[in-house]
Amino acid sequence: MIKAIIYFIILAVIYGVLYYFNHKTPKPEGCENLRSSCEGCNITSCMAHPNNDRLFKEENKNA
Amino acid sequence: MGEILTMALAAVLINNVVLSKFLGVCPFLGVSKNSKSAVGMGLAVIFVIFGASLITYFLYYQVLVKMHIEYMQLITFILVIAAFVQFVEMFIKKYSASLYKNLGIYLPLITTNCVVLYVAQDNITQGYNLIETMTNAIAVPLGFMLVLYLFSCIRERLDSADTPESFKGNPIALVVAGLMALAFSGLTGIV
Amino acid sequence: MWNNFKNGFIKENPVFGLYLGMCSTLALSTSLNNAIGMGLCVTLVLICSNVLISLIRKITPDEVRIPVYIVIIATLVSIVEMFVHAFMPELYTSLGVFLSLIVVNCIILGRAEAFASKNGPLASAVDGLGMGLGYTFALTMISLVREFLANMSITFYNPFNAEQILFSFGIEALEPFKISLFSSSVGAFLTFACFAALFAVIRKHMNKKQEAK
């Protein structure tokens, strides 16, 4: 049980650190505003989603 | 060798992930607006699935089985995939701007792409050895890319077609996907 | 709050309206049992994840928000998977890999990000329930059509004990007219497309009514 928890924490930390560093790494020149035109699903966390900002604002208004 | 080839062919054409297993339908509908982005997405998926499959394969047999914590499989796999995608994205950002231009935008989409998790799980549940795992990890996303590309070509023409008002957009795309599934099911006999 | 709950069914139905979680909808709508079983599993995970994420929304650092969500969701799905494996083995076999694929189901991460990270635990729980039931509703509708056309009968068995049939309905006269195509993937895509179009019409109609008011 303890082994599992330690193992789990190690994995989660590795992921967290990689995620953090990835988001700190600047995007290369000319790629700052890249967007794919994805309209398939509504994962609002997804960066490719075109209505990302709009959906957020609507949710906030309701709340 | 023959067996491996048969397995790969079956994974690409007959048990196609999108058309017969219904995995990765979200990107299938979303990123298939033009053939260029379909190829970009397909390549990114092949790369991530291959890497993630190898890592999860070793992690499962070398760590989880030896420590007798197989029940951590799902958590391990999703974390490994997510971490791997972050790592790849960071790596390309730093060392290859041109690669990032073409594949970069699709990478964040892949963490929540069910095909990746499916292949990693499938390798374990089917009890594949290393070579079979590697074959599976290339063939399955190749099938995904093939269907994505074909579909994007159809879709480019679909835009100018005269579809009923309520079927515009995703519904007609799903009808087309159904017809493609019908066409692909005709290939069942070849293996 | 009631509106949030109601929206999940027709206007913002996660499956037909927002096209979320399509993979599992297409694959598991072959029978009524699969549809209801999967729908309830997703609802359960969705409510729990929404409440947990809403509770920790103030102490989660913004930079590592997504990793935290994924860890929480993966843990919850593992728990549900083990529970189903232990108590409903029949359902576990027929849901197969899709049970663990709830982790990457867009509905859950989508709601966590769009709603639970900004609202209190109670509102998030209601939102989870509404969205989860909307998903179950969509899945059930498709599965009813598909199971009926493919077998000309519909059966529902007790998920805890597969031999006990709770409900069964069939028209014998139609038996020779079974369309087995509807149990295959082609039927899944076509049925889904027709439902999506139907819901688009209903939504349009509702919007017009609202404008008229």
PDB file of C-alpha atoms in Angstrom, chain C residues 96-189:
ATOM      1  CA  GLY C  96     -14.648  -3.567 -21.522  1.00  0.00           C
ATOM      2  CA  VAL C  97     -11.993  -0.986 -22.199  1.00  0.00           C
ATOM      3  CA  PHE C  98     -14.527   1.862 -22.281  1.00  0.00           C
ATOM      4  CA  LEU C  99     -14.882   1.758 -18.523  1.00  0.00           C
ATOM      5  CA  SER C 100     -11.278   2.822 -18.050  1.00  0.00           C
ATOM      6  CA  LEU C 101     -11.567   5.219 -20.955  1.00  0.00           C
ATOM      7  CA  ILE C 102     -13.945   7.332 -18.844  1.00  0.00           C
ATOM      8  CA  VAL C 103     -10.702   9.030 -17.769  1.00  0.00           C
ATOM      9  CA  VAL C 104     -10.305  10.626 -21.152  1.00  0.00           C
ATOM     10  CA  ASN C 105     -14.018  11.202 -21.682  1.00  0.00           C
ATOM     11  CA  CYS C 106     -14.264  14.831 -22.703  1.00  0.00           C
ATOM     12  CA  ILE C 107     -17.372  15.471 -20.595  1.00  0.00           C
ATOM     13  CA  ILE C 108     -15.581  15.063 -17.298  1.00  0.00           C
ATOM     14  CA  LEU C 109     -12.517  17.209 -17.936  1.00  0.00           C
ATOM     15  CA  GLY C 110     -14.684  19.685 -19.819  1.00  0.00           C
ATOM     16  CA  ARG C 111     -17.080  20.194 -16.907  1.00  0.00           C
ATOM     17  CA  ALA C 112     -14.235  20.341 -14.412  1.00  0.00           C
ATOM     18  CA  GLU C 113     -12.628  23.122 -16.376  1.00  0.00           C
ATOM     19  CA  ALA C 114     -15.730  25.034 -17.425  1.00  0.00           C
ATOM     20  CA  PHE C 115     -17.885  24.757 -14.331  1.00  0.00           C
ATOM     21  CA  ALA C 116     -16.438  23.128 -11.210  1.00  0.00           C
ATOM     22  CA  SER C 117     -13.322  25.294 -11.159  1.00  0.00           C
ATOM     23  CA  LYS C 118     -15.479  28.405 -10.810  1.00  0.00           C
ATOM     24  CA  ASN C 119     -18.477  27.380  -8.724  1.00  0.00           C
ATOM     25  CA  GLY C 120     -19.228  26.052  -5.254  1.00  0.00           C
ATOM     26  CA  PRO C 121     -19.476  22.340  -4.438  1.00  0.00           C
ATOM     27  CA  LEU C 122     -23.279  22.162  -4.344  1.00  0.00           C
ATOM     28  CA  ALA C 123     -23.786  23.880  -7.698  1.00  0.00           C
ATOM     29  CA  SER C 124     -21.041  21.696  -9.161  1.00  0.00           C
ATOM     30  CA  ALA C 125     -22.708  18.539  -7.886  1.00  0.00           C
ATOM     31  CA  VAL C 126     -26.006  19.580  -9.481  1.00  0.00           C
ATOM     32  CA  ASP C 127     -24.222  20.424 -12.722  1.00  0.00           C
ATOM     33  CA  GLY C 128     -22.519  17.003 -12.638  1.00  0.00           C
ATOM     34  CA  LEU C 129     -25.821  15.261 -12.043  1.00  0.00           C
ATOM     35  CA  GLY C 130     -27.553  17.152 -14.857  1.00  0.00           C
ATOM     36  CA  MET C 131     -24.772  16.578 -17.372  1.00  0.00           C
ATOM     37  CA  GLY C 132     -24.376  12.939 -16.326  1.00  0.00           C
ATOM     38  CA  LEU C 133     -28.079  12.245 -16.685  1.00  0.00           C
ATOM     39  CA  GLY C 134     -28.105  14.098 -20.010  1.00  0.00           C
ATOM     40  CA  TYR C 135     -25.367  11.730 -21.170  1.00  0.00           C
ATOM     41  CA  THR C 136     -27.272   8.717 -19.855  1.00  0.00           C
ATOM     42  CA  PHE C 137     -30.415   9.972 -21.570  1.00  0.00           C
ATOM     43  CA  ALA C 138     -28.661  10.315 -24.928  1.00  0.00           C
ATOM     44  CA  LEU C 139     -27.033   6.914 -24.604  1.00  0.00           C
ATOM     45  CA  THR C 140     -30.354   5.299 -23.673  1.00  0.00           C
ATOM     46  CA  MET C 141     -32.214   6.845 -26.594  1.00  0.00           C
ATOM     47  CA  ILE C 142     -29.679   5.611 -29.129  1.00  0.00           C
ATOM     48  CA  SER C 143     -29.472   2.181 -27.542  1.00  0.00           C
ATOM     49  CA  LEU C 144     -33.273   1.769 -27.577  1.00  0.00           C
ATOM     50  CA  VAL C 145     -33.414   2.455 -31.298  1.00  0.00           C
ATOM     51  CA  ARG C 146     -30.421   0.298 -32.096  1.00  0.00           C
ATOM     52  CA  GLU C 147     -31.337  -2.656 -29.901  1.00  0.00           C
ATOM     53  CA  PHE C 148     -34.898  -2.683 -31.153  1.00  0.00           C
ATOM     54  CA  LEU C 149     -34.022  -2.495 -34.848  1.00  0.00           C
ATOM     55  CA  ALA C 150     -31.266  -5.091 -34.512  1.00  0.00           C
ATOM     56  CA  ASN C 151     -33.256  -7.656 -32.480  1.00  0.00           C
ATOM     57  CA  MET C 152     -36.858  -6.489 -32.693  1.00  0.00           C
ATOM     58  CA  SER C 153     -36.885  -6.880 -28.926  1.00  0.00           C
ATOM     59  CA  ILE C 154     -35.462  -5.113 -25.901  1.00  0.00           C
ATOM     60  CA  THR C 155     -34.322  -6.814 -22.711  1.00  0.00           C
ATOM     61  CA  PHE C 156     -33.024  -5.360 -19.506  1.00  0.00           C
ATOM     62  CA  TYR C 157     -31.420  -7.636 -16.932  1.00  0.00           C
ATOM     63  CA  ASN C 158     -30.381  -7.034 -13.366  1.00  0.00           C
ATOM     64  CA  PRO C 159     -26.792  -5.803 -13.522  1.00  0.00           C
ATOM     65  CA  PHE C 160     -25.916  -7.493 -10.236  1.00  0.00           C
ATOM     66  CA  ASN C 161     -27.262 -10.836 -11.404  1.00  0.00           C
ATOM     67  CA  ALA C 162     -27.277 -11.422 -15.145  1.00  0.00           C
ATOM     68  CA  GLU C 163     -29.767 -14.309 -15.070  1.00  0.00           C
ATOM     69  CA  GLN C 164     -32.564 -12.249 -13.597  1.00  0.00           C
ATOM     70  CA  ILE C 165     -34.394 -10.464 -16.380  1.00  0.00           C
ATOM     71  CA  LEU C 166     -36.139  -7.379 -15.098  1.00  0.00           C
ATOM     72  CA  PHE C 167     -37.838  -6.192 -18.218  1.00  0.00           C
ATOM     73  CA  SER C 168     -38.386  -7.561 -21.678  1.00  0.00           C
ATOM     74  CA  PHE C 169     -40.309  -6.315 -24.660  1.00  0.00           C
ATOM     75  CA  GLY C 170     -40.508  -7.689 -28.170  1.00  0.00           C
ATOM     76  CA  ILE C 171     -42.801  -7.932 -31.170  1.00  0.00           C
ATOM     77  CA  GLU C 172     -42.737 -11.456 -32.530  1.00  0.00           C
ATOM     78  CA  ALA C 173     -44.482 -10.597 -35.772  1.00  0.00           C
ATOM     79  CA  LEU C 174     -41.548  -8.357 -36.677  1.00  0.00           C
ATOM     80  CA  GLU C 175     -38.971 -11.039 -35.930  1.00  0.00           C
ATOM     81  CA  PRO C 176     -38.144 -11.743 -39.633  1.00  0.00           C
ATOM     82  CA  PHE C 177     -37.466  -8.061 -40.253  1.00  0.00           C
ATOM     83  CA  LYS C 178     -34.435  -7.713 -38.014  1.00  0.00           C
ATOM     84  CA  ILE C 179     -31.824  -5.296 -39.327  1.00  0.00           C
ATOM     85  CA  SER C 180     -28.570  -6.631 -37.940  1.00  0.00           C
ATOM     86  CA  LEU C 181     -26.734  -3.706 -39.529  1.00  0.00           C
ATOM     87  CA  PHE C 182     -27.835  -1.619 -36.578  1.00  0.00           C
ATOM     88  CA  SER C 183     -25.786  -3.646 -34.124  1.00  0.00           C
ATOM     89  CA  SER C 184     -22.644  -2.941 -36.153  1.00  0.00           C
ATOM     90  CA  SER C 185     -20.664   0.269 -36.345  1.00  0.00           C
ATOM     91  CA  VAL C 186     -22.529   1.514 -39.425  1.00  0.00           C
ATOM     92  CA  GLY C 187     -25.797   1.558 -37.487  1.00  0.00           C
ATOM     93  CA  ALA C 188     -24.133   3.410 -34.644  1.00  0.00           C
ATOM     94  CA  PHE C 189     -22.960   6.243 -36.868  1.00  0.00           C
TER      95      PHE C 189
END
